[in-house]
């Protein structure tokens, strides 16, 4: 069932009830958006966005896959096509494999891929059963890729793929762990870059599906940035500019709980700490992967039986060895 003592997903009392509540909230968000019609949006922050759970087992901190349940509810309610865009640092493996042979669902994932980095998938994607159109797009990025590579992936792969698929509703997973200060990942996005990414996702929903948007938010492991990034997501979905200041009570909590000097505004960001040459190298390899995915996408529209995938530099190294 995927539960391994001492690993990332362990069995414990109350896990079913807690995970079921999360799933119920995300399905309720899907229902509200579908029933609400054009312009309806739902924001379901963590602990939602459990995109690693499979249909038959738990995985990667995720017991049940609320993203997949929300997506599955929509066709039953009348949606002909649903697009799922995963912009978390980790590959959306559970959602991809649950829907890899369902022509009604497009899954697009832009994520970090490196040797030893969880879940280690998203580089080679299998097709569905014979005759079933595949609707899977993956763009793996190397460690230290940042705003340049991620925003290029959004503009050159994510947006064209979703436009070609023409969904009735867009479900997104906007993980805060692509930020450079996240302790578990190595992508180097900034607050400014992530805010732009959020606003482009909202604009895409407005363009292709009358604004119907469900945001499952997703993970993030730095308490100093997570709340601010969720606030940026929510304000983008509401069409509001970032607030000029931050609540004094929150700033005091940052000082006392985290022992840090709090930022003065939502998008304030000191920038990545990694060497500029290292980050430039990450973006360079990332852009090469984006170009490969873009070329694959140009050969066939999503849903036409073609899988758009890119093999990362790490896998290529192993195959050459």
mmCIF file of C-alpha atoms in Angstrom:
data_model
loop_
_atom_site.group_PDB
_atom_site.id
_atom_site.type_symbol
_atom_site.label_atom_id
_atom_site.label_comp_id
_atom_site.label_asym_id
_atom_site.label_seq_id
_atom_site.Cartn_x
_atom_site.Cartn_y
_atom_site.Cartn_z
ATOM 1 C CA UNK A 1 0.000 0.000 0.000
ATOM 2 C CA UNK A 2 3.017 2.305 -0.066
ATOM 3 C CA UNK A 3 3.457 2.708 3.696
ATOM 4 C CA UNK A 4 7.062 2.102 4.763
ATOM 5 C CA UNK A 5 8.190 2.699 8.381
ATOM 6 C CA UNK A 6 10.823 5.401 8.594
ATOM 7 C CA UNK A 7 10.221 6.614 5.041
ATOM 8 C CA UNK A 8 8.280 9.586 3.690
ATOM 9 C CA UNK A 9 4.806 8.001 3.899
ATOM 10 C CA UNK A 10 4.003 6.089 7.087
ATOM 11 C CA UNK A 11 0.792 4.569 8.431
ATOM 12 C CA UNK A 12 -0.611 6.312 11.487
ATOM 13 C CA UNK A 13 -3.855 6.747 13.384
ATOM 14 C CA UNK A 14 -6.294 9.181 11.780
ATOM 15 C CA UNK A 15 -4.588 9.231 8.393
ATOM 16 C CA UNK A 16 -7.702 8.118 6.504
ATOM 17 C CA UNK A 17 -9.895 10.802 8.038
ATOM 18 C CA UNK A 18 -7.340 13.561 7.462
ATOM 19 C CA UNK A 19 -6.623 12.547 3.866
ATOM 20 C CA UNK A 20 -10.320 12.086 3.101
ATOM 21 C CA UNK A 21 -11.050 15.602 4.382
ATOM 22 C CA UNK A 22 -8.435 17.003 2.005
ATOM 23 C CA UNK A 23 -9.927 15.092 -0.911
ATOM 24 C CA UNK A 24 -13.411 16.250 -0.008
ATOM 25 C CA UNK A 25 -12.263 19.870 0.014
ATOM 26 C CA UNK A 26 -10.675 19.606 -3.436
ATOM 27 C CA UNK A 27 -13.720 17.863 -4.903
ATOM 28 C CA UNK A 28 -15.898 20.558 -3.331
ATOM 29 C CA UNK A 29 -13.704 23.135 -5.064
ATOM 30 C CA UNK A 30 -14.173 21.366 -8.389
ATOM 31 C CA UNK A 31 -17.922 21.246 -7.834
ATOM 32 C CA UNK A 32 -18.064 24.952 -6.967
ATOM 33 C CA UNK A 33 -16.133 25.898 -10.097
ATOM 34 C CA UNK A 34 -18.141 23.675 -12.430
ATOM 35 C CA UNK A 35 -21.507 24.650 -10.970
ATOM 36 C CA UNK A 36 -20.493 28.309 -10.800
ATOM 37 C CA UNK A 37 -19.811 28.583 -14.522
ATOM 38 C CA UNK A 38 -17.615 31.115 -16.289
ATOM 39 C CA UNK A 39 -15.156 32.991 -14.107
ATOM 40 C CA UNK A 40 -15.464 30.610 -11.156
ATOM 41 C CA UNK A 41 -12.269 29.805 -9.261
ATOM 42 C CA UNK A 42 -11.353 27.698 -6.251
ATOM 43 C CA UNK A 43 -8.242 27.905 -4.083
ATOM 44 C CA UNK A 44 -7.498 24.809 -1.993
ATOM 45 C CA UNK A 45 -4.210 25.370 -0.104
ATOM 46 C CA UNK A 46 -2.242 22.658 1.682
ATOM 47 C CA UNK A 47 -2.591 20.029 2.834
ATOM 48 C CA UNK A 48 -4.126 19.661 -0.628
ATOM 49 C CA UNK A 49 -2.145 19.019 -3.808
ATOM 50 C CA UNK A 50 -1.307 15.408 -2.912
ATOM 51 C CA UNK A 51 -0.132 14.664 -6.437
ATOM 52 C CA UNK A 52 2.164 11.709 -5.676
ATOM 53 C CA UNK A 53 -0.469 9.222 -4.482
ATOM 54 C CA UNK A 54 -1.390 6.503 -6.974
ATOM 55 C CA UNK A 55 -4.718 4.786 -7.497
ATOM 56 C CA UNK A 56 -3.532 1.776 -5.497
ATOM 57 C CA UNK A 57 -0.891 3.087 -3.093
ATOM 58 C CA UNK A 58 0.355 6.039 -1.082
ATOM 59 C CA UNK A 59 3.583 7.795 -2.042
ATOM 60 C CA UNK A 60 5.641 10.895 -1.331
ATOM 61 C CA UNK A 61 3.796 12.274 1.739
ATOM 62 C CA UNK A 62 0.507 11.637 -0.106
ATOM 63 C CA UNK A 63 -2.089 9.076 1.010
ATOM 64 C CA UNK A 64 -4.983 9.844 -1.359
ATOM 65 C CA UNK A 65 -4.645 11.930 -4.518
ATOM 66 C CA UNK A 66 -7.047 14.838 -4.093
ATOM 67 C CA UNK A 67 -5.936 16.381 -7.399
ATOM 68 C CA UNK A 68 -6.930 13.226 -9.273
ATOM 69 C CA UNK A 69 -10.251 12.945 -7.446
ATOM 70 C CA UNK A 70 -11.132 16.546 -8.304
ATOM 71 C CA UNK A 71 -10.173 15.942 -11.934
ATOM 72 C CA UNK A 72 -12.153 12.673 -12.087
ATOM 73 C CA UNK A 73 -15.259 14.361 -10.714
ATOM 74 C CA UNK A 74 -15.375 16.917 -13.536
ATOM 75 C CA UNK A 75 -16.050 14.591 -16.531
ATOM 76 C CA UNK A 76 -18.735 12.854 -14.490
ATOM 77 C CA UNK A 77 -20.335 16.276 -14.040
ATOM 78 C CA UNK A 78 -20.262 17.043 -17.763
ATOM 79 C CA UNK A 79 -16.801 18.407 -18.591
ATOM 80 C CA UNK A 80 -15.555 16.999 -21.897
ATOM 81 C CA UNK A 81 -11.895 17.873 -21.331
ATOM 82 C CA UNK A 82 -9.873 18.754 -18.229
ATOM 83 C CA UNK A 83 -6.300 20.087 -18.287
ATOM 84 C CA UNK A 84 -4.001 19.581 -15.307
ATOM 85 C CA UNK A 85 -0.858 21.735 -15.040
ATOM 86 C CA UNK A 86 1.705 20.828 -12.375
ATOM 87 C CA UNK A 87 4.330 23.493 -11.625
ATOM 88 C CA UNK A 88 5.675 21.930 -8.433
ATOM 89 C CA UNK A 89 9.368 21.101 -8.046
ATOM 90 C CA UNK A 90 8.446 17.396 -7.993
ATOM 91 C CA UNK A 91 7.012 15.523 -10.949
ATOM 92 C CA UNK A 92 3.243 15.027 -10.708
ATOM 93 C CA UNK A 93 3.678 11.283 -11.068
ATOM 94 C CA UNK A 94 0.488 10.103 -9.382
ATOM 95 C CA UNK A 95 -1.821 12.303 -11.433
ATOM 96 C CA UNK A 96 0.018 11.439 -14.646
ATOM 97 C CA UNK A 97 -0.249 7.683 -14.184
ATOM 98 C CA UNK A 98 -3.868 7.769 -13.065
ATOM 99 C CA UNK A 99 -4.873 9.573 -16.279
ATOM 100 C CA UNK A 100 -2.174 8.525 -18.756
ATOM 101 C CA UNK A 101 -4.680 6.549 -20.840
ATOM 102 C CA UNK A 102 -7.669 8.878 -20.444
ATOM 103 C CA UNK A 103 -8.111 11.074 -23.556
ATOM 104 C CA UNK A 104 -10.335 13.461 -21.596
ATOM 105 C CA UNK A 105 -7.486 14.609 -19.334
ATOM 106 C CA UNK A 106 -4.286 16.432 -20.323
ATOM 107 C CA UNK A 107 -1.459 16.369 -17.767
ATOM 108 C CA UNK A 108 1.450 18.807 -18.076
ATOM 109 C CA UNK A 109 4.306 18.779 -15.557
ATOM 110 C CA UNK A 110 7.334 21.080 -15.341
ATOM 111 C CA UNK A 111 9.612 19.903 -12.558
ATOM 112 C CA UNK A 112 13.117 19.389 -11.254
ATOM 113 C CA UNK A 113 14.775 16.183 -12.399
ATOM 114 C CA UNK A 114 18.124 14.968 -11.073
ATOM 115 C CA UNK A 115 19.757 11.763 -9.877
ATOM 116 C CA UNK A 116 18.346 10.887 -6.465
ATOM 117 C CA UNK A 117 15.652 13.579 -6.541
ATOM 118 C CA UNK A 118 12.144 12.333 -5.761
ATOM 119 C CA UNK A 119 10.240 10.791 -7.504
ATOM 120 C CA UNK A 120 12.773 10.182 -10.275
ATOM 121 C CA UNK A 121 10.139 10.145 -13.024
ATOM 122 C CA UNK A 122 8.991 12.572 -15.671
ATOM 123 C CA UNK A 123 11.793 11.870 -18.118
ATOM 124 C CA UNK A 124 10.286 8.960 -20.096
ATOM 125 C CA UNK A 125 6.525 8.558 -20.283
ATOM 126 C CA UNK A 126 4.740 5.339 -21.283
ATOM 127 C CA UNK A 127 1.805 5.295 -23.645
ATOM 128 C CA UNK A 128 -1.655 4.173 -22.701
ATOM 129 C CA UNK A 129 -3.275 1.005 -24.037
ATOM 130 C CA UNK A 130 -3.215 0.381 -27.774
ATOM 131 C CA UNK A 131 -5.363 2.894 -29.620
ATOM 132 C CA UNK A 132 -5.831 5.190 -26.631
ATOM 133 C CA UNK A 133 -4.566 8.743 -27.255
ATOM 134 C CA UNK A 134 -1.873 9.842 -24.846
ATOM 135 C CA UNK A 135 -2.172 13.279 -23.297
ATOM 136 C CA UNK A 136 1.033 13.637 -21.306
ATOM 137 C CA UNK A 137 3.569 16.464 -21.480
ATOM 138 C CA UNK A 138 6.722 16.604 -19.325
ATOM 139 C CA UNK A 139 9.494 19.206 -19.139
ATOM 140 C CA UNK A 140 12.212 18.181 -16.642
ATOM 141 C CA UNK A 141 14.504 20.984 -15.481
ATOM 142 C CA UNK A 142 17.967 20.489 -13.959
ATOM 143 C CA UNK A 143 18.960 21.723 -10.509
ATOM 144 C CA UNK A 144 19.609 25.481 -10.308
ATOM 145 C CA UNK A 145 17.278 26.379 -13.191
ATOM 146 C CA UNK A 146 15.228 29.422 -12.249
ATOM 147 C CA UNK A 147 12.878 32.089 -13.578
ATOM 148 C CA UNK A 148 14.299 32.033 -17.106
ATOM 149 C CA UNK A 149 13.804 28.307 -17.715
ATOM 150 C CA UNK A 150 10.537 27.933 -15.823
ATOM 151 C CA UNK A 151 8.836 30.909 -17.470
ATOM 152 C CA UNK A 152 10.077 29.712 -20.857
ATOM 153 C CA UNK A 153 8.514 26.315 -20.153
ATOM 154 C CA UNK A 154 5.228 27.997 -19.284
ATOM 155 C CA UNK A 155 5.218 30.218 -22.358
ATOM 156 C CA UNK A 156 6.565 27.771 -24.926
ATOM 157 C CA UNK A 157 5.152 24.436 -23.752
ATOM 158 C CA UNK A 158 2.452 24.737 -21.076
ATOM 159 C CA UNK A 159 0.403 27.469 -22.717
ATOM 160 C CA UNK A 160 0.479 25.990 -26.266
ATOM 161 C CA UNK A 161 -0.347 22.502 -24.965
ATOM 162 C CA UNK A 162 -3.342 23.720 -22.978
ATOM 163 C CA UNK A 163 -4.561 25.910 -25.835
ATOM 164 C CA UNK A 164 -4.403 22.996 -28.268
ATOM 165 C CA UNK A 165 -6.288 20.734 -25.860
ATOM 166 C CA UNK A 166 -9.030 23.367 -25.323
ATOM 167 C CA UNK A 167 -10.188 22.206 -21.874
ATOM 168 C CA UNK A 168 -13.471 23.087 -20.218
ATOM 169 C CA UNK A 169 -11.689 23.643 -16.900
ATOM 170 C CA UNK A 170 -8.086 24.028 -15.733
ATOM 171 C CA UNK A 171 -6.744 22.337 -12.589
ATOM 172 C CA UNK A 172 -3.329 23.532 -11.414
ATOM 173 C CA UNK A 173 -0.796 22.512 -8.787
ATOM 174 C CA UNK A 174 1.389 25.528 -7.979
ATOM 175 C CA UNK A 175 3.951 24.169 -5.557
ATOM 176 C CA UNK A 176 5.807 26.762 -3.500
ATOM 177 C CA UNK A 177 8.870 24.513 -3.490
ATOM 178 C CA UNK A 178 10.202 25.883 -6.785
ATOM 179 C CA UNK A 179 11.353 28.953 -4.809
ATOM 180 C CA UNK A 180 15.110 29.250 -4.318
ATOM 181 C CA UNK A 181 14.854 29.242 -0.509
ATOM 182 C CA UNK A 182 13.026 25.920 -0.273
ATOM 183 C CA UNK A 183 15.188 23.492 1.749
ATOM 184 C CA UNK A 184 14.166 20.296 -0.089
ATOM 185 C CA UNK A 185 14.596 21.361 -3.714
ATOM 186 C CA UNK A 186 17.143 23.031 -5.976
ATOM 187 C CA UNK A 187 15.189 25.183 -8.442
ATOM 188 C CA UNK A 188 15.941 28.881 -8.162
ATOM 189 C CA UNK A 189 12.755 30.821 -8.862
ATOM 190 C CA UNK A 190 12.215 34.200 -7.212
ATOM 191 C CA UNK A 191 9.085 35.756 -5.750
ATOM 192 C CA UNK A 192 8.834 38.068 -8.756
ATOM 193 C CA UNK A 193 9.177 35.197 -11.216
ATOM 194 C CA UNK A 194 6.647 33.064 -9.362
ATOM 195 C CA UNK A 195 4.140 35.909 -9.224
ATOM 196 C CA UNK A 196 4.438 36.289 -12.996
ATOM 197 C CA UNK A 197 3.963 32.534 -13.408
ATOM 198 C CA UNK A 198 0.804 32.625 -11.280
ATOM 199 C CA UNK A 199 -0.678 35.508 -13.252
ATOM 200 C CA UNK A 200 0.064 33.786 -16.546
ATOM 201 C CA UNK A 201 -1.720 30.639 -15.349
ATOM 202 C CA UNK A 202 -4.772 32.702 -14.407
ATOM 203 C CA UNK A 203 -4.685 34.486 -17.775
ATOM 204 C CA UNK A 204 -4.483 31.104 -19.509
ATOM 205 C CA UNK A 205 -7.616 29.920 -17.702
ATOM 206 C CA UNK A 206 -9.389 33.127 -18.717
ATOM 207 C CA UNK A 207 -8.356 32.553 -22.329
ATOM 208 C CA UNK A 208 -9.116 28.864 -22.820
ATOM 209 C CA UNK A 209 -11.900 27.899 -20.401
ATOM 210 C CA UNK A 210 -13.775 31.063 -19.411
ATOM 211 C CA UNK A 211 -11.740 31.424 -16.239
ATOM 212 C CA UNK A 212 -12.727 28.087 -14.676
ATOM 213 C CA UNK A 213 -9.717 27.405 -12.461
ATOM 214 C CA UNK A 214 -9.053 25.057 -9.534
ATOM 215 C CA UNK A 215 -5.767 25.606 -7.684
ATOM 216 C CA UNK A 216 -4.679 22.814 -5.333
ATOM 217 C CA UNK A 217 -1.683 24.937 -4.224
ATOM 218 C CA UNK A 218 0.704 22.096 -3.335
ATOM 219 C CA UNK A 219 3.817 21.778 -1.249
ATOM 220 C CA UNK A 220 6.455 24.076 0.102
ATOM 221 C CA UNK A 221 8.852 23.544 2.977
ATOM 222 C CA UNK A 222 10.024 27.019 3.966
ATOM 223 C CA UNK A 223 7.609 28.643 6.445
ATOM 224 C CA UNK A 224 9.112 32.047 5.692
ATOM 225 C CA UNK A 225 7.981 31.954 2.048
ATOM 226 C CA UNK A 226 5.054 29.528 1.903
ATOM 227 C CA UNK A 227 2.328 31.820 3.234
ATOM 228 C CA UNK A 228 3.463 34.720 1.070
ATOM 229 C CA UNK A 229 3.457 32.566 -2.058
ATOM 230 C CA UNK A 230 -0.053 31.332 -1.310
ATOM 231 C CA UNK A 231 -1.111 34.953 -0.854
ATOM 232 C CA UNK A 232 0.400 35.825 -4.242
ATOM 233 C CA UNK A 233 -1.521 32.932 -5.792
ATOM 234 C CA UNK A 234 -4.785 34.007 -4.213
ATOM 235 C CA UNK A 235 -4.354 37.640 -5.230
ATOM 236 C CA UNK A 236 -3.539 36.600 -8.800
ATOM 237 C CA UNK A 237 -6.693 34.479 -8.911
ATOM 238 C CA UNK A 238 -8.702 37.421 -7.568
ATOM 239 C CA UNK A 239 -7.178 39.829 -10.080
ATOM 240 C CA UNK A 240 -5.616 41.956 -7.339
ATOM 241 C CA UNK A 241 -2.166 43.514 -7.192
ATOM 242 C CA UNK A 242 0.158 42.415 -4.360
ATOM 243 C CA UNK A 243 -0.445 44.248 -1.104
ATOM 244 C CA UNK A 244 2.059 46.970 -0.229
ATOM 245 C CA UNK A 245 2.636 45.764 3.311
ATOM 246 C CA UNK A 246 2.340 42.684 5.502
ATOM 247 C CA UNK A 247 0.391 42.255 8.758
ATOM 248 C CA UNK A 248 2.499 43.293 11.767
ATOM 249 C CA UNK A 249 1.327 40.190 13.659
ATOM 250 C CA UNK A 250 2.735 37.969 10.926
ATOM 251 C CA UNK A 251 6.018 39.903 10.910
ATOM 252 C CA UNK A 252 6.282 39.497 14.692
ATOM 253 C CA UNK A 253 5.683 35.749 14.320
ATOM 254 C CA UNK A 254 8.516 35.513 11.798
ATOM 255 C CA UNK A 255 10.856 37.242 14.247
ATOM 256 C CA UNK A 256 9.896 35.170 17.274
ATOM 257 C CA UNK A 257 9.225 31.778 15.672
ATOM 258 C CA UNK A 258 11.737 31.681 12.829
ATOM 259 C CA UNK A 259 14.324 34.072 14.231
ATOM 260 C CA UNK A 260 14.402 35.960 10.934
ATOM 261 C CA UNK A 261 13.962 39.550 9.880
ATOM 262 C CA UNK A 262 10.556 39.630 8.160
ATOM 263 C CA UNK A 263 10.056 41.036 4.664
ATOM 264 C CA UNK A 264 8.168 44.289 4.270
ATOM 265 C CA UNK A 265 6.043 43.192 1.292
ATOM 266 C CA UNK A 266 4.716 40.026 -0.347
ATOM 267 C CA UNK A 267 7.132 39.942 -3.311
ATOM 268 C CA UNK A 268 10.239 41.059 -1.385
ATOM 269 C CA UNK A 269 13.044 38.617 -2.121
ATOM 270 C CA UNK A 270 16.814 38.836 -1.522
ATOM 271 C CA UNK A 271 17.394 36.525 -4.479
ATOM 272 C CA UNK A 272 19.064 33.119 -4.821
ATOM 273 C CA UNK A 273 22.215 32.392 -2.829
ATOM 274 C CA UNK A 274 23.747 30.033 -5.383
ATOM 275 C CA UNK A 275 26.544 31.189 -7.659
ATOM 276 C CA UNK A 276 25.352 33.099 -10.746
ATOM 277 C CA UNK A 277 27.333 30.860 -13.106
ATOM 278 C CA UNK A 278 25.732 27.766 -11.593
ATOM 279 C CA UNK A 279 22.275 29.247 -12.036
ATOM 280 C CA UNK A 280 23.045 30.326 -15.589
ATOM 281 C CA UNK A 281 24.117 26.769 -16.353
ATOM 282 C CA UNK A 282 20.869 25.418 -14.937
ATOM 283 C CA UNK A 283 18.842 27.804 -17.068
ATOM 284 C CA UNK A 284 20.891 26.937 -20.141
ATOM 285 C CA UNK A 285 20.204 23.199 -19.807
ATOM 286 C CA UNK A 286 16.614 23.946 -18.861
ATOM 287 C CA UNK A 287 16.089 26.010 -22.000
ATOM 288 C CA UNK A 288 17.497 23.162 -24.091
ATOM 289 C CA UNK A 289 14.918 20.816 -22.558
ATOM 290 C CA UNK A 290 12.178 23.361 -23.175
ATOM 291 C CA UNK A 291 13.204 23.532 -26.830
ATOM 292 C CA UNK A 292 12.991 19.738 -27.139
ATOM 293 C CA UNK A 293 9.538 19.658 -25.566
ATOM 294 C CA UNK A 294 8.456 22.525 -27.795
ATOM 295 C CA UNK A 295 9.607 20.626 -30.884
ATOM 296 C CA UNK A 296 7.722 17.491 -29.835
ATOM 297 C CA UNK A 297 4.623 19.544 -29.158
ATOM 298 C CA UNK A 298 4.784 21.069 -32.635
ATOM 299 C CA UNK A 299 4.681 17.611 -34.213
ATOM 300 C CA UNK A 300 1.294 16.722 -32.764
ATOM 301 C CA UNK A 301 -1.323 18.431 -30.640
ATOM 302 C CA UNK A 302 -2.035 16.934 -27.195
ATOM 303 C CA UNK A 303 -4.694 14.275 -27.489
ATOM 304 C CA UNK A 304 -3.614 13.219 -30.976
ATOM 305 C CA UNK A 305 -1.710 10.161 -29.806
ATOM 306 C CA UNK A 306 1.700 11.761 -29.265
ATOM 307 C CA UNK A 307 3.531 11.962 -25.956
ATOM 308 C CA UNK A 308 5.720 15.020 -25.443
ATOM 309 C CA UNK A 309 8.622 14.094 -23.174
ATOM 310 C CA UNK A 310 12.178 15.216 -22.678
ATOM 311 C CA UNK A 311 15.010 13.102 -21.309
ATOM 312 C CA UNK A 312 17.018 14.979 -18.721
ATOM 313 C CA UNK A 313 20.765 15.442 -18.706
ATOM 314 C CA UNK A 314 21.095 13.103 -15.706
ATOM 315 C CA UNK A 315 19.523 10.153 -17.514
ATOM 316 C CA UNK A 316 21.575 10.822 -20.622
ATOM 317 C CA UNK A 317 24.733 10.682 -18.541
ATOM 318 C CA UNK A 318 23.812 7.291 -17.144
ATOM 319 C CA UNK A 319 23.004 5.901 -20.565
ATOM 320 C CA UNK A 320 26.321 7.071 -21.964
ATOM 321 C CA UNK A 321 28.292 5.606 -19.058
#
